[in-house]
Coordinates of C-alpha atoms in Angstrom, one line a residue:
M20 CA -1.4 -5.9 -18.5
S21 CA -2.4 -2.3 -19.3
L22 CA -5.1 0.3 -18.3
R23 CA -5.6 3.2 -20.6
Q24 CA -7.7 6.1 -19.5
V25 CA -10.0 3.8 -17.5
R26 CA -13.0 5.7 -16.0
K27 CA -16.0 4.8 -13.9
T28 CA -19.1 6.9 -13.6
Y29 CA -22.1 6.4 -11.3
D30 CA -25.2 8.5 -11.8
A31 CA -23.3 11.1 -13.8
Q32 CA -20.6 11.3 -11.0
E33 CA -17.2 10.2 -12.1
I34 CA -15.5 8.3 -9.3
V35 CA -12.4 6.9 -11.2
H36 CA -10.8 9.5 -13.4
G37 CA -8.8 8.3 -16.4
V38 CA -6.3 5.9 -14.8
D39 CA -3.3 4.9 -16.9
L40 CA -1.2 1.9 -15.7
E41 CA 1.2 -0.5 -17.3
V42 CA 1.9 -3.7 -15.2
A43 CA 4.8 -5.8 -16.3
D44 CA 4.8 -9.6 -16.4
Q45 CA 5.2 -11.1 -12.9
E46 CA 5.1 -7.7 -11.3
F47 CA 3.3 -7.2 -7.9
V48 CA 1.5 -3.8 -8.0
V49 CA -0.3 -2.5 -4.9
L50 CA -3.2 0.0 -5.2
V51 CA -3.3 2.0 -2.0
G52 CA -5.3 4.9 -0.7
P53 CA -8.0 5.9 1.8
S54 CA -11.5 4.4 1.8
G55 CA -13.6 5.7 -1.1
C56 CA -10.6 6.6 -3.3
G57 CA -11.7 4.2 -6.1
K58 CA -9.0 1.5 -5.7
S59 CA -11.5 -1.5 -5.2
T60 CA -13.7 -0.2 -8.0
L61 CA -10.7 -0.2 -10.3
L62 CA -9.8 -3.7 -9.3
R63 CA -13.4 -4.9 -9.9
M64 CA -13.3 -3.4 -13.3
I65 CA -10.1 -5.3 -14.1
A66 CA -11.9 -8.5 -12.9
G67 CA -14.9 -7.7 -15.0
L68 CA -17.2 -7.4 -11.9
E69 CA -17.9 -3.7 -12.7
E70 CA -18.4 -2.3 -16.2
I71 CA -16.0 0.4 -17.2
S72 CA -17.5 3.7 -18.3
G73 CA -14.5 4.6 -20.5
G74 CA -11.0 3.6 -21.5
E75 CA -9.5 0.2 -22.2
I76 CA -8.2 -2.7 -20.1
A77 CA -5.9 -5.2 -21.8
I78 CA -4.6 -8.5 -20.3
G79 CA -1.7 -9.7 -22.3
E80 CA -2.4 -8.7 -25.9
R81 CA -6.2 -9.0 -25.5
T82 CA -8.6 -6.1 -24.8
V83 CA -11.1 -7.4 -22.2
N84 CA -13.6 -4.6 -21.9
E85 CA -16.4 -6.8 -23.2
V86 CA -15.0 -10.2 -22.0
D87 CA -16.9 -12.1 -19.3
P88 CA -15.1 -12.3 -15.9
K89 CA -14.8 -16.1 -16.2
D90 CA -13.0 -15.7 -19.5
R91 CA -10.5 -13.1 -18.5
D92 CA -8.0 -15.6 -17.0
V93 CA -7.8 -13.7 -13.6
A94 CA -8.3 -15.1 -10.1
M95 CA -9.6 -12.9 -7.3
V96 CA -9.0 -13.2 -3.5
F97 CA -11.7 -11.4 -1.6
Q98 CA -11.7 -9.6 1.7
D99 CA -14.4 -11.9 3.2
Y100 CA -12.7 -15.1 1.8
A101 CA -15.9 -16.1 -0.1
L102 CA -15.5 -19.8 0.7
Y103 CA -18.4 -22.3 0.2
P104 CA -19.4 -23.3 3.7
H105 CA -20.7 -26.7 2.8
L106 CA -17.6 -27.8 1.0
T107 CA -14.3 -29.1 2.4
V108 CA -11.0 -27.2 1.9
F109 CA -10.1 -29.7 -0.8
Q110 CA -13.5 -29.1 -2.6
N111 CA -13.2 -25.3 -2.2
I112 CA -9.8 -25.3 -3.8
A113 CA -10.8 -27.7 -6.5
F114 CA -14.1 -26.1 -7.4
S115 CA -12.9 -24.0 -10.3
L116 CA -11.0 -26.9 -11.8
Q117 CA -14.1 -29.2 -11.6
Y118 CA -16.1 -26.4 -13.3
R119 CA -13.6 -26.5 -16.2
N120 CA -13.8 -30.3 -16.4
V121 CA -10.2 -30.9 -15.4
G122 CA -9.5 -34.6 -14.8
K123 CA -9.7 -36.0 -11.3
A124 CA -6.0 -37.0 -11.2
E125 CA -4.9 -33.6 -12.4
I126 CA -7.2 -31.9 -9.8
A127 CA -5.7 -34.0 -7.0
R128 CA -2.2 -33.2 -8.1
R129 CA -2.7 -29.5 -8.3
V130 CA -4.6 -29.2 -5.1
A131 CA -1.9 -31.2 -3.3
E132 CA 0.8 -28.9 -4.8
V133 CA -1.1 -25.8 -3.7
A134 CA -1.8 -27.2 -0.2
A135 CA 2.0 -27.9 0.2
I136 CA 2.9 -24.3 -0.9
L137 CA 0.4 -22.8 1.6
D138 CA 1.1 -25.4 4.4
I139 CA -2.6 -26.4 4.7
E140 CA -2.2 -30.1 3.9
P141 CA -3.7 -31.2 7.3
L142 CA -6.8 -29.0 6.7
L143 CA -8.0 -30.5 3.4
E144 CA -10.9 -32.4 4.9
R145 CA -12.1 -29.6 7.1
K146 CA -15.0 -27.2 6.5
P147 CA -14.5 -23.5 6.5
R148 CA -16.2 -23.1 9.9
Q149 CA -13.5 -25.3 11.4
L150 CA -10.7 -22.9 10.3
S151 CA -9.2 -19.8 11.8
G152 CA -9.3 -16.5 9.9
G153 CA -5.7 -17.0 8.7
Q154 CA -6.4 -20.5 7.6
R155 CA -9.5 -19.4 5.6
Q156 CA -7.4 -16.7 3.9
R157 CA -4.8 -19.4 2.9
V158 CA -7.6 -21.5 1.4
A159 CA -8.9 -18.5 -0.5
M160 CA -5.4 -17.9 -1.9
G161 CA -5.1 -21.6 -2.7
R162 CA -8.3 -21.5 -4.7
A163 CA -6.9 -18.6 -6.8
I164 CA -3.4 -20.2 -7.2
V165 CA -4.8 -23.6 -8.4
R166 CA -6.3 -22.0 -11.5
E167 CA -2.8 -20.8 -12.7
P168 CA -4.3 -17.5 -13.9
K169 CA -2.4 -14.8 -15.8
V170 CA -3.3 -12.2 -13.1
F171 CA -4.0 -12.5 -9.4
L172 CA -6.3 -9.8 -7.9
F173 CA -6.3 -9.3 -4.1
D174 CA -9.1 -7.1 -2.6
E175 CA -7.9 -6.1 0.9
P176 CA -7.4 -9.8 1.8
L177 CA -5.9 -9.1 5.3
S178 CA -8.3 -6.4 6.6
N179 CA -10.4 -8.9 8.5
L180 CA -7.5 -10.3 10.4
D181 CA -6.1 -9.1 13.8
A182 CA -2.9 -7.0 13.8
K183 CA -0.6 -9.9 14.7
L184 CA -2.0 -12.2 12.1
R185 CA -1.9 -9.5 9.5
V186 CA 1.9 -9.2 10.0
Q187 CA 2.2 -13.0 9.8
M188 CA 0.1 -13.2 6.6
R189 CA 2.1 -10.3 5.0
T190 CA 5.2 -12.5 5.5
E191 CA 3.4 -15.5 4.0
I192 CA 2.4 -13.5 0.9
K193 CA 6.0 -12.4 0.4
K194 CA 7.1 -16.1 0.6
L195 CA 4.3 -17.1 -1.8
R196 CA 5.5 -14.5 -4.3
E197 CA 8.9 -16.2 -4.5
R198 CA 7.3 -19.5 -5.2
V199 CA 4.4 -18.5 -7.5
R200 CA 5.7 -15.8 -9.9
T201 CA 2.5 -14.4 -11.4
T202 CA 1.4 -10.9 -12.2
A203 CA -0.6 -9.5 -9.2
I204 CA -2.6 -6.4 -8.3
Y205 CA -3.3 -6.0 -4.6
V206 CA -5.7 -3.4 -3.1
T207 CA -5.2 -2.1 0.5
H208 CA -5.8 1.0 2.6
D209 CA -2.8 0.1 4.8
Q210 CA 0.3 1.8 3.6
V211 CA 2.5 -0.6 5.6
E212 CA 1.1 -3.5 3.5
A213 CA 1.8 -1.5 0.4
M214 CA 5.4 -0.6 1.3
T215 CA 6.3 -4.2 2.4
L216 CA 4.6 -6.1 -0.5
A217 CA 4.8 -4.0 -3.6
D218 CA 7.3 -3.9 -6.5
R219 CA 5.5 -0.7 -7.4
I220 CA 2.8 1.3 -5.6
V221 CA -0.1 3.2 -7.2
L222 CA -1.3 5.8 -4.7
M223 CA -4.9 6.9 -5.3
H224 CA -6.9 9.8 -3.9
N225 CA -10.4 10.9 -4.9
G226 CA -10.5 8.6 -7.9
Q227 CA -7.2 9.8 -9.3
V228 CA -3.6 8.5 -9.3
E229 CA -1.4 10.7 -7.2
Q230 CA 1.9 8.8 -7.8
I231 CA 3.2 5.5 -9.2
G232 CA 6.6 4.3 -8.1
T233 CA 8.6 1.8 -6.1
P234 CA 8.2 2.0 -2.3
E235 CA 11.5 3.8 -2.1
D236 CA 10.3 6.4 -4.7
V237 CA 7.1 7.3 -2.9
Y238 CA 8.9 7.4 0.5
D239 CA 11.9 9.4 -0.6
E240 CA 10.3 11.7 -3.1
P241 CA 6.5 12.0 -2.6
A242 CA 5.0 13.8 -5.6
T243 CA 2.2 15.5 -3.7
L244 CA 1.2 16.7 -0.2
F245 CA -1.3 13.8 -0.1
V246 CA 1.4 11.2 -0.8
A247 CA 3.7 12.9 1.8
G248 CA 1.0 12.7 4.5
F249 CA -0.2 9.2 3.6
V250 CA 3.1 7.3 3.3
G251 CA 5.2 6.8 6.5
T252 CA 4.5 4.9 9.7
S253 CA 4.3 8.3 11.5
A254 CA 2.8 11.0 9.4
M255 CA 5.2 13.6 7.8
N256 CA 5.2 16.9 9.6
L257 CA 3.7 19.5 7.2
I258 CA 4.2 23.2 8.1
Q259 CA 4.0 26.5 6.2
G260 CA 7.1 28.5 5.6
R261 CA 9.1 30.7 3.2
I262 CA 12.5 30.4 1.5
E263 CA 14.7 33.3 2.5
G264 CA 18.5 33.8 2.9
G265 CA 19.6 30.3 2.0
A266 CA 17.1 28.7 4.4
V267 CA 13.4 27.9 4.8
I268 CA 11.9 29.9 7.6
F269 CA 8.8 28.8 9.6
G270 CA 6.8 29.7 12.7
D271 CA 8.4 32.5 14.8
G272 CA 11.7 32.5 12.9
A273 CA 12.9 28.9 13.0
R274 CA 15.4 28.2 10.2
L275 CA 16.4 25.1 8.3
V276 CA 19.4 25.5 5.9
L277 CA 18.8 24.4 2.4
P278 CA 21.2 23.1 -0.3
P279 CA 22.1 25.9 -2.7
S280 CA 20.5 24.2 -5.6
R281 CA 17.1 24.2 -3.9
Y282 CA 17.4 27.7 -2.5
D283 CA 18.4 29.2 -5.8
A284 CA 15.5 27.6 -7.6
H285 CA 12.8 28.7 -5.2
A286 CA 14.1 31.8 -3.4
G287 CA 11.3 34.0 -2.1
K288 CA 8.6 31.4 -2.5
A289 CA 6.0 30.5 0.1
V290 CA 6.2 26.7 0.6
T291 CA 4.9 23.8 2.6
I292 CA 7.7 22.1 4.4
G293 CA 7.7 18.4 4.9
L294 CA 9.8 16.8 7.7
R295 CA 9.6 13.0 8.4
P296 CA 9.6 12.3 12.2
E297 CA 12.4 9.7 11.7
H298 CA 14.6 12.3 10.0
L299 CA 14.6 14.6 13.0
H300 CA 17.6 13.4 15.0
W301 CA 18.8 14.6 18.4
A302 CA 21.0 17.6 17.7
K303 CA 24.8 17.1 18.1
D304 CA 27.3 19.9 18.8
G305 CA 28.0 21.5 15.4
D306 CA 24.6 20.9 13.9
P307 CA 23.6 24.2 12.2
N308 CA 20.3 25.8 13.3
P309 CA 19.0 23.1 15.6
L310 CA 15.3 23.2 16.4
V311 CA 14.8 23.8 20.1
G312 CA 11.4 23.2 21.7
V313 CA 9.4 21.7 24.6
A314 CA 8.0 18.2 24.7
R315 CA 4.2 18.1 24.9
V316 CA 3.5 14.3 24.5
V317 CA 6.1 11.5 24.9
E318 CA 5.2 8.0 23.7
P319 CA 7.8 5.3 24.5
L320 CA 7.7 2.6 21.8
G321 CA 10.6 0.4 23.0
S322 CA 12.9 0.7 20.0
D323 CA 12.3 4.5 19.8
T324 CA 10.2 7.2 21.3
L325 CA 7.6 9.4 19.5
V326 CA 7.8 12.9 20.9
V327 CA 5.3 15.7 20.0
F328 CA 6.9 19.1 20.7
D329 CA 6.4 22.8 20.2
V330 CA 9.1 24.8 18.3
A331 CA 8.7 28.4 17.1
G332 CA 5.0 28.2 17.6
C333 CA 4.6 25.1 15.5
E334 CA 3.9 21.5 16.6
L335 CA 6.1 18.8 15.3
Q336 CA 6.7 15.0 15.8
A337 CA 10.0 13.3 16.1
R338 CA 11.0 9.6 16.4
L339 CA 14.0 9.8 18.8
P340 CA 16.2 7.2 20.5
P341 CA 14.7 5.6 23.6
R342 CA 15.0 7.6 26.9
V343 CA 16.4 10.8 25.3
V344 CA 13.2 12.5 26.2
R345 CA 11.2 10.9 29.0
H346 CA 8.5 13.4 30.1
A347 CA 6.3 16.2 28.8
G348 CA 7.9 19.6 29.6
E349 CA 11.4 18.5 28.9
A350 CA 13.6 20.4 26.4
V351 CA 13.8 19.0 22.9
R352 CA 16.8 19.8 20.6
V353 CA 16.7 18.2 17.1
A354 CA 18.2 18.8 13.7
V355 CA 17.6 17.5 10.2
A356 CA 19.9 17.0 7.3
P357 CA 19.2 19.5 4.4
E358 CA 18.7 16.7 1.9
S359 CA 15.8 15.3 4.1
I360 CA 13.7 18.5 3.9
H361 CA 10.8 18.2 1.5
L362 CA 9.3 21.3 -0.2
F363 CA 5.8 21.5 -1.8
D364 CA 3.9 24.3 -3.6
P365 CA 1.0 25.3 -1.3
A366 CA -1.2 26.2 -4.3
T367 CA -0.7 23.1 -6.5
E368 CA 0.3 20.7 -3.6
R369 CA 3.0 19.4 -5.9
R370 CA 6.6 18.7 -5.0
L371 CA 9.1 21.4 -5.7

């Protein structure tokens, strides 16, 4: 599937700006970004539920700009499940097949197969009101799977579930992917969902694509300040500094040594420094230029501790081993490997 310069305009205001995307067969691509960034609008244009204002959408070899939604060979799983309340689970799953005049025996076979995959066989005679949120979402996915479409479209399918159930359903979707190998595009505002589910992530902001890459790509080498701040369970520390004397200097003279290749390329430049909290480790003897500060907030999380601390007049966060720092006011002494320091141009907000 491919998108070429796809645009959407409402009342002369462009809200999706020329998106280009190639999706490989059987690839699971996640569109992620904050509310209002255009990701759901882009998904609905792929489904045919929104007209495109410019560009081209192709599914397989066929351009589908003018093709009705029912003829695009896509199946969509909605945020609110969109189940028919008066029909049983069996009837909900079978509805699209009945609409296409598939034979009764074939319908029964395909519904039974999907119910087994999703572990909802005991629920087939129930109505949606008799199901939990997680069970309803399984039924909604079953209704999509049974059609055997070329492309699955997921529009924030887990956002109505509580936190524990979201984690469980993420695992179920991962398992489902191994059993049903179909091209999928999944929309979410939750970067943890994106990182755990995606083959590739498309990060969107203000209607534009900021970066496309594997979860490892966008975590290890964020292309822009937006991506750097968006991706990561604890937000990346972003502070202003300058490259001088083989190091990046920030605040009241704190220094972080840089590899020669990065120093030589950007010497004398003002930069935005990015430091992931999990890359700030408790300083050992021999660590060059440790950052020494004072803890302001200490949040024990069991497996680690999130510490907010002041250093050289700047506030940073670090994810440290449990019980290394216990209370506000204690000394903090951390270091970071030079290769874990991210640098961005403050003017363009692009990675250096």
